[in-house]
XYZ file of C-alpha atoms in Angstrom:
563
model
C 43.000 90.321 40.912
C 45.968 91.700 42.817
C 46.023 93.081 46.320
C 47.735 96.155 44.919
C 44.567 96.922 43.008
C 41.967 96.996 45.766
C 41.738 100.468 47.181
C 39.160 103.121 47.973
C 36.378 100.580 47.563
C 37.395 99.599 44.013
C 37.531 95.855 43.466
C 39.757 95.715 40.454
C 39.942 92.083 39.541
C 43.632 91.332 40.006
C 46.038 91.346 42.903
C 49.039 91.069 45.169
C 51.910 91.106 43.499
C 51.217 93.517 45.078
C 43.324 90.095 34.737
C 36.083 83.939 18.871
C 34.199 81.120 18.706
C 30.426 81.287 18.164
C 28.373 80.702 21.301
C 26.317 77.877 19.770
C 29.426 75.913 18.789
C 31.093 76.527 22.138
C 28.121 75.280 24.142
C 28.258 72.070 22.137
C 31.999 71.717 22.643
C 31.886 72.219 26.394
C 28.655 70.467 27.246
C 30.421 67.342 28.526
C 31.539 68.902 31.805
C 35.036 67.373 31.719
C 37.520 70.012 32.819
C 40.544 68.689 30.938
C 39.136 69.823 27.552
C 42.193 69.246 25.343
C 40.166 68.648 22.196
C 37.733 71.491 22.725
C 40.128 74.185 23.819
C 43.274 73.467 21.829
C 43.957 74.791 18.370
C 47.106 74.328 16.307
C 47.886 76.603 13.368
C 51.450 75.959 12.245
C 53.252 79.046 11.024
C 56.795 77.989 11.836
C 58.877 74.948 11.146
C 60.410 75.068 14.623
C 57.420 74.244 16.793
C 59.238 71.524 18.731
C 62.222 73.599 19.808
C 62.874 73.857 23.518
C 64.761 76.471 25.513
C 67.150 74.863 27.957
C 69.513 76.436 30.430
C 71.961 73.600 30.850
C 72.488 71.411 33.879
C 71.790 73.322 37.065
C 70.112 76.344 35.495
C 71.221 79.723 34.181
C 74.557 81.193 35.278
C 73.088 84.477 36.506
C 69.669 86.014 37.151
C 69.527 87.856 33.836
C 65.750 88.100 33.262
C 62.660 88.717 35.418
C 62.060 84.949 35.680
C 65.744 84.041 35.733
C 66.072 83.164 32.053
C 64.134 83.426 28.802
C 62.413 80.089 29.429
C 61.085 81.373 32.805
C 62.469 78.394 34.730
C 63.370 80.550 37.748
C 66.356 78.243 38.216
C 69.916 79.472 38.564
C 73.380 78.113 39.308
C 74.996 79.315 42.526
C 77.145 78.151 45.441
C 74.093 78.412 47.712
C 72.797 74.979 48.707
C 71.533 73.131 51.760
C 75.085 72.789 53.107
C 75.923 76.483 52.816
C 72.616 78.323 53.145
C 72.944 78.924 56.883
C 76.050 81.002 56.131
C 73.937 83.625 54.372
C 74.078 86.967 56.160
C 72.715 90.376 55.305
C 75.336 92.572 53.646
C 73.345 95.598 52.470
C 69.888 97.102 52.071
C 68.539 99.929 49.909
C 65.381 101.933 50.733
C 62.558 101.779 48.202
C 61.002 105.026 47.052
C 57.646 103.584 45.912
C 54.287 104.525 47.428
C 54.804 102.795 50.765
C 51.746 104.495 52.210
C 49.578 102.865 49.564
C 47.696 99.791 50.579
C 49.664 96.677 49.502
C 53.011 98.378 49.681
C 55.662 99.702 47.393
C 57.331 96.730 45.701
C 56.322 93.505 43.931
C 59.012 92.862 41.285
C 61.904 90.419 40.904
C 65.315 92.116 40.467
C 67.541 91.303 37.484
C 71.349 91.329 37.474
C 73.609 92.348 34.582
C 77.287 93.262 34.661
C 77.447 93.228 38.445
C 74.519 95.651 38.761
C 71.076 94.971 40.226
C 68.247 96.614 38.293
C 64.735 96.776 39.681
C 61.543 98.829 39.825
C 59.147 99.787 42.606
C 55.366 100.154 42.369
C 55.781 103.837 41.623
C 57.473 102.736 38.360
C 60.784 104.177 39.628
C 63.878 102.294 38.447
C 67.005 101.587 40.536
C 70.539 100.540 39.609
C 72.456 99.102 42.588
C 76.003 97.747 42.779
C 75.592 94.041 43.553
C 78.692 93.739 45.737
C 78.459 96.939 47.773
C 74.787 97.937 47.687
C 75.727 101.427 46.509
C 72.868 103.119 44.675
C 74.273 104.027 41.257
C 71.243 105.881 39.908
C 67.481 106.182 40.191
C 65.102 107.060 37.372
C 62.046 108.645 38.955
C 58.660 108.269 37.272
C 56.283 108.305 40.267
C 53.638 106.601 38.123
C 51.824 104.195 40.468
C 51.462 100.732 38.980
C 49.315 97.800 40.004
C 52.331 95.525 39.600
C 54.033 93.123 39.641
C 55.999 95.229 37.077
C 59.821 95.147 37.026
C 62.511 95.654 34.391
C 64.520 93.647 31.885
C 68.073 94.349 30.703
C 69.980 93.614 27.509
C 72.604 95.223 25.257
C 73.248 98.136 27.619
C 69.606 99.139 28.005
C 67.033 98.749 30.770
C 63.458 98.174 29.600
C 60.346 98.731 31.670
C 57.041 100.550 31.791
C 55.044 103.076 33.729
C 51.281 102.663 34.107
C 50.820 103.847 30.511
C 54.159 103.932 28.678
C 56.977 101.531 27.791
C 60.528 102.897 27.996
C 64.196 102.124 27.402
C 66.918 103.568 29.637
C 70.682 103.713 29.308
C 71.872 101.034 31.736
C 74.935 103.069 32.753
C 73.279 106.416 33.451
C 69.523 105.841 33.684
C 68.873 108.398 30.941
C 65.791 107.670 28.865
C 66.612 106.464 25.330
C 63.040 106.162 24.034
C 59.472 105.815 25.293
C 56.121 104.936 23.746
C 52.586 105.294 25.096
C 50.571 102.111 24.558
C 47.212 102.464 26.292
C 44.151 103.469 24.220
C 42.122 105.057 27.030
C 41.962 105.618 30.777
C 40.514 102.130 31.302
C 43.783 100.424 30.398
C 47.245 100.230 31.916
C 50.574 98.409 31.946
C 51.844 96.534 34.985
C 54.308 93.871 33.775
C 58.038 93.519 33.231
C 58.791 93.271 29.508
C 60.089 90.171 27.797
C 63.087 90.569 25.471
C 64.422 88.236 22.795
C 66.342 88.657 19.546
C 66.163 92.447 19.520
C 62.445 92.642 20.272
C 60.700 93.937 23.390
C 57.373 92.301 24.256
C 54.981 94.213 26.505
C 51.240 94.044 27.103
C 48.511 96.401 28.148
C 45.866 95.219 30.610
C 42.201 96.187 31.065
C 42.697 98.617 33.906
C 44.907 100.577 36.261
C 44.891 101.626 39.893
C 41.896 103.882 39.302
C 39.697 101.180 37.769
C 39.879 97.624 36.489
C 37.429 95.704 34.303
C 35.246 98.776 33.933
C 34.479 98.112 30.261
C 36.365 98.943 27.047
C 39.707 97.681 28.333
C 41.654 95.442 25.933
C 44.856 93.545 26.661
C 47.196 93.928 23.668
C 50.661 92.389 23.350
C 53.086 94.686 21.517
C 56.300 93.584 19.797
C 58.646 96.576 19.609
C 62.092 97.097 18.157
C 64.450 97.171 21.145
C 66.667 99.870 19.638
C 63.968 102.351 18.607
C 60.609 101.341 20.085
C 59.137 100.971 16.590
C 56.127 98.632 16.428
C 56.848 95.341 14.642
C 53.434 93.762 15.249
C 50.725 93.499 17.879
C 48.498 90.685 19.098
C 45.031 91.291 20.532
C 44.639 88.857 23.429
C 40.876 89.479 23.260
C 38.788 90.796 20.337
C 38.695 94.573 20.157
C 34.878 94.507 19.952
C 34.931 92.749 23.355
C 32.381 90.114 22.404
C 29.916 92.684 21.134
C 29.544 94.737 24.307
C 32.574 97.000 24.880
C 30.664 99.259 27.262
C 30.498 96.398 29.769
C 33.197 93.893 28.845
C 36.980 93.908 29.072
C 39.772 91.412 29.504
C 43.038 89.752 28.599
C 46.581 91.033 28.755
C 49.666 89.739 30.549
C 50.836 90.094 34.147
C 54.245 88.567 33.513
C 56.693 88.365 30.589
C 56.262 85.832 27.806
C 58.689 82.918 27.658
C 60.795 81.802 24.702
C 62.021 78.549 23.190
C 65.317 78.102 21.366
C 63.646 78.825 18.006
C 62.565 82.213 19.348
C 58.829 81.484 19.431
C 57.038 82.893 22.455
C 54.508 81.614 24.966
C 51.943 83.862 26.644
C 49.773 83.370 29.702
C 46.667 85.515 29.212
C 44.618 86.770 32.149
C 40.862 86.737 32.741
C 37.811 88.417 31.174
C 35.450 90.829 32.907
C 33.039 91.631 34.369
C 33.004 88.951 37.040
C 30.975 87.376 38.473
C 28.695 89.421 36.225
C 26.358 92.402 36.509
C 22.696 92.651 37.579
C 21.723 92.981 33.911
C 24.174 90.332 32.697
C 24.619 87.674 35.419
C 27.361 85.059 35.269
C 29.303 86.792 32.518
C 26.399 86.637 30.056
C 27.461 89.988 28.566
C 30.378 88.069 27.020
C 28.931 84.804 25.620
C 31.231 81.990 24.606
C 34.641 80.948 25.952
C 36.129 84.465 25.670
C 39.311 83.622 23.780
C 42.176 84.039 24.464
C 41.575 84.684 28.162
C 42.884 82.113 30.647
C 44.918 80.523 27.854
C 48.475 79.549 27.057
C 49.173 80.878 23.552
C 52.209 80.097 21.408
C 53.052 82.788 18.839
C 55.434 83.021 15.910
C 57.898 85.685 17.008
C 58.382 86.988 13.466
C 54.772 87.978 12.826
C 52.693 87.365 15.960
C 50.590 84.637 14.369
C 49.121 81.907 16.562
C 50.881 78.535 16.371
C 48.624 76.959 18.985
C 46.606 77.841 22.051
C 45.024 75.931 24.908
C 42.333 77.588 26.972
C 42.459 76.171 30.484
C 39.382 77.994 31.738
C 36.733 79.036 29.184
C 34.306 81.762 30.262
C 35.990 82.480 33.595
C 33.546 84.012 36.081
C 35.682 84.115 39.238
C 38.800 86.106 38.247
C 40.825 82.901 38.094
C 43.635 84.158 35.874
C 46.069 81.835 34.132
C 48.564 84.630 34.664
C 51.979 83.193 35.501
C 54.688 83.114 32.849
C 54.675 79.739 31.064
C 57.735 77.616 31.825
C 59.485 76.161 28.765
C 61.298 72.992 29.811
C 61.412 69.195 29.452
C 59.550 66.440 31.273
C 61.962 63.580 30.854
C 62.842 63.818 27.160
C 59.632 65.533 26.108
C 59.613 69.300 25.460
C 56.749 70.769 27.495
C 55.224 74.024 28.651
C 53.864 74.547 32.167
C 51.103 76.958 33.135
C 49.469 77.972 36.412
C 47.282 80.606 37.973
C 44.741 81.667 40.520
C 42.360 78.823 39.690
C 44.716 76.634 41.730
C 45.860 74.230 39.011
C 49.190 73.395 37.411
C 48.970 72.400 33.736
C 51.490 70.693 31.469
C 51.257 70.911 27.666
C 53.170 69.387 24.783
C 55.412 72.142 23.491
C 54.915 71.355 19.794
C 51.128 70.871 19.726
C 49.651 72.419 22.872
C 48.049 69.113 23.866
C 47.212 68.944 27.563
C 49.336 66.224 29.166
C 48.179 66.548 32.762
C 46.686 68.995 35.213
C 47.006 68.872 38.984
C 44.886 70.774 41.537
C 46.806 72.353 44.399
C 45.636 74.059 47.553
C 42.094 74.272 48.809
C 39.087 73.905 46.483
C 35.462 73.756 47.626
C 33.427 72.452 44.716
C 33.188 75.375 42.287
C 35.875 74.399 39.764
C 33.345 73.764 36.965
C 31.005 76.704 37.606
C 32.436 78.415 34.530
C 31.126 75.586 32.323
C 27.654 75.860 33.856
C 27.664 79.594 33.147
C 28.956 78.979 29.622
C 26.009 76.668 28.943
C 23.507 79.029 30.579
C 22.664 76.549 33.349
C 22.285 79.307 35.912
C 19.957 77.358 38.217
C 22.852 75.025 39.018
C 25.140 77.870 40.079
C 25.503 78.947 43.718
C 23.131 81.424 45.300
C 24.661 84.461 46.976
C 26.152 84.712 49.463
C 28.673 81.944 48.826
C 32.300 81.407 49.791
C 34.803 80.414 47.153
C 38.130 78.565 47.368
C 40.421 79.563 45.814
C 39.375 83.190 46.007
C 40.506 85.994 43.748
C 43.702 86.280 45.822
C 44.225 82.534 46.057
C 45.539 79.677 43.985
C 49.018 80.217 42.527
C 49.424 84.006 42.467
C 53.086 84.215 41.408
C 55.453 82.354 39.053
C 56.607 78.772 39.589
C 60.110 77.296 39.280
C 61.458 73.994 37.929
C 64.483 71.777 38.181
C 65.227 68.606 36.196
C 62.382 66.556 37.699
C 60.018 68.817 39.625
C 57.931 71.969 39.374
C 57.447 74.031 42.553
C 54.336 76.140 43.183
C 53.634 78.557 46.042
C 49.907 78.302 46.785
C 47.663 80.703 48.694
C 44.654 79.182 50.467
C 42.602 82.344 50.695
C 38.846 82.556 50.237
C 36.445 85.200 49.022
C 32.730 85.545 49.739
C 30.471 86.815 46.973
C 27.346 88.537 48.262
C 26.058 89.545 44.813
C 27.003 89.379 41.128
C 29.014 92.582 41.312
C 32.199 93.534 43.188
C 33.413 94.103 45.765
C 33.252 90.727 47.493
C 34.166 90.131 51.111
C 37.690 89.043 52.046
C 38.945 87.658 55.356
C 41.695 89.721 57.010
C 44.710 89.383 54.744
C 47.112 88.512 57.540
C 44.955 85.456 58.272
C 45.745 83.891 54.917
C 47.653 80.608 54.872
C 49.373 78.691 52.137
C 51.667 75.925 51.049
C 54.575 75.144 48.760
C 53.882 72.123 46.559
C 56.379 69.964 44.634
C 54.974 68.189 41.547
C 56.590 65.516 39.375
C 57.201 66.875 35.871
C 56.462 63.591 34.101
C 53.376 62.349 35.960
C 51.879 65.443 37.583
C 51.826 63.653 40.944
C 52.390 65.685 44.106
C 55.661 64.680 45.777
C 55.342 66.759 48.931
C 53.874 69.961 50.289
C 54.953 72.302 53.051
C 52.365 74.373 54.925
C 52.815 78.050 55.817
C 50.985 80.056 58.467
C 51.064 83.073 56.128
C 50.261 83.589 52.452
C 53.239 82.857 50.135
C 52.975 85.572 47.498
C 56.673 85.248 46.616
C 56.435 82.610 43.900
C 59.331 80.141 43.843
C 63.026 80.260 42.948
C 65.320 77.218 42.672
C 69.075 76.872 43.063
C 70.737 73.494 43.594
C 68.753 71.549 46.222
C 66.854 74.568 47.590
C 63.591 76.240 46.658
C 62.937 79.767 47.984
C 59.768 81.747 48.557
C 58.574 84.665 50.691
C 55.468 85.052 52.822
C 53.301 88.045 53.570
C 54.721 88.470 57.082
C 58.129 89.276 55.569
C 59.900 85.940 55.914
C 62.230 84.418 53.321
C 62.041 80.620 53.359
C 64.475 78.080 51.885
C 63.126 74.519 51.652
C 64.927 71.323 50.734
C 63.763 70.339 47.239
C 63.825 66.645 48.108
C 61.859 66.719 51.350
C 60.141 70.096 51.727
C 61.798 70.623 55.094
C 62.943 74.099 56.125
C 66.659 74.656 55.575
C 66.865 78.386 56.370
C 64.713 81.426 57.112
C 65.339 85.157 57.415
C 63.187 88.088 58.461
C 62.854 91.021 56.056
C 62.422 94.647 57.230
C 58.738 94.605 56.188
C 56.046 92.347 54.796
C 56.796 90.812 51.420
C 54.860 90.746 48.170
C 57.696 89.719 45.816
C 59.910 86.788 44.771
C 63.632 86.391 45.374
C 66.506 86.353 42.886
C 69.879 84.628 43.220
C 73.098 85.819 41.581
C 76.298 84.000 42.454
C 76.718 83.909 46.217
C 74.058 86.593 46.768
C 70.332 86.273 47.407
C 68.134 89.327 46.767
C 64.759 89.814 48.463
C 62.541 92.737 49.401
C 60.418 93.758 52.321
C 58.235 95.947 50.162
C 55.026 96.104 52.161
C 55.307 97.826 55.554
C 52.364 96.786 57.723
C 53.458 97.730 61.227
C 55.052 100.685 62.949
C 58.808 100.641 62.467
C 58.769 98.542 59.310
C 60.389 100.040 56.222
C 60.366 99.146 52.549
C 63.819 97.950 51.474
C 65.506 95.593 49.067
C 67.970 93.377 50.953
C 71.023 91.356 49.893
C 72.148 88.214 51.742
C 75.557 86.739 50.931
C 77.536 83.666 51.863
C 80.219 84.716 54.313
C 82.552 83.712 57.084
C 80.645 85.474 59.796
C 78.317 83.852 62.278
C 75.915 81.598 60.379
C 72.193 82.168 60.506
C 70.745 80.016 63.317
C 68.975 76.943 61.984
C 65.180 77.281 62.281
C 62.915 74.760 63.894
C 62.331 72.117 61.247
C 58.717 71.582 60.232
C 58.153 68.239 58.499
C 56.664 68.344 55.031
C 53.068 67.170 54.807
C 52.164 64.165 52.658
C 50.438 64.811 49.341
C 46.739 65.598 49.437
C 44.401 62.774 48.361
C 43.560 62.520 44.702
C 45.573 62.079 41.541
C 46.119 64.462 38.652
C 44.065 64.083 35.511
C 45.438 61.301 33.268
C 47.428 62.027 30.129
């Protein structure tokens, strides 16, 4: 669930940034209660001879922020002259107002900008697209759609075109003028939507529908479908149903699947998806604990590797079968190496980081992060029909539907960095809406995890929720918090190296291009705040004053699951 999608009393099942195995067999497979589940939830179906290929960006990361997650492998790592020695020389050089629906609850912006040819391209939560000169901040053009999106949305750029989507339609724009080149409606009905930035690779645009929109989410008959479209024309090459179109036999009640964020790619061109949750959740009075959708509900809450040529499954690993708490595995998978081993990393609102073998999908380790309060295996109890062992309402849940890892992670050569939100939810019945604490009372942490072992190296606590994911350059990791602060932490220690205050609250990650850092205050919450995208640049002017250093906390007790 996203904060952007709770409004007018509708609990939509996703937020802030700003979602076919027989039941008898599945109960047998998952009856052991062990959460790691590599044998039960992993399937390999080889359709390509290049299953071990890995996408790498070279030492130090990509050269520019050319994709929504920095590069095609979604490492969110980039080369730049910004490091712990120079970061205090960052100063604001321009800002551009955002047109999006700033009066809407949860603000007007949740995307990550991309940079191509010295131009910043981005999209607000009204689906409007901006082209901004990176050096001067001059607005070159705006393409107005005024189609409110749940977000995180955003655009992607290649070969002189800008690709994005409204709440219902995927489009391609001329990168120089903003003129529309082609568009294609993808949703089947008014219970579906689109709210992601597209992925692009080898002349193909990848974009997914989701089971809802700002009017309703998880209301039944909403199917998440990944579309592979020709980048030049919009012609359909193939599509992949992330959940069965019959919705486990009860389409009037059930829905699920789809992507929040772009797929990632390896050097062979194969793609990796992170599929969001099934609905309804927790359940309904007639069908408690998700019993309207028996079984594990594939491919929800799964990492899925597809053959890019035909959309066939190479392997999948379902981290959370039969999700009942809206614990999406929604963040773009990271394609990287742990030591010499090609791996894929996944994460989501269940508050775990997972590492898989890139060739086979085998689970290598999983590490819990943030606050958990004893409900991590409730999905398995519900899957087996052991309802008497499940909590009685009302009950409070950590992580809640706005907790865990709500936005994409970043990696460097040795470490993965996750921004974690410790935010609860209280369920008073089987049906939404639940009860949330005041959102400005949320707290969080940034956690550094060893890529080889899964052990937590350090964590840094925040007094506000970090919905800004993570971004790495050199020896710094960046995030933003809900109060509108940009934070730069030392990757070795977790100590604060630099902070800056944005013109409004923040619900979006940062991007780095050369000597410039891009961030947005996209969620005005107080009088006088305004939604703007802001550029900070290394300069000779007065350096930013060093903040009070807060020591990093030691790792929480407990070790990750063994390999």
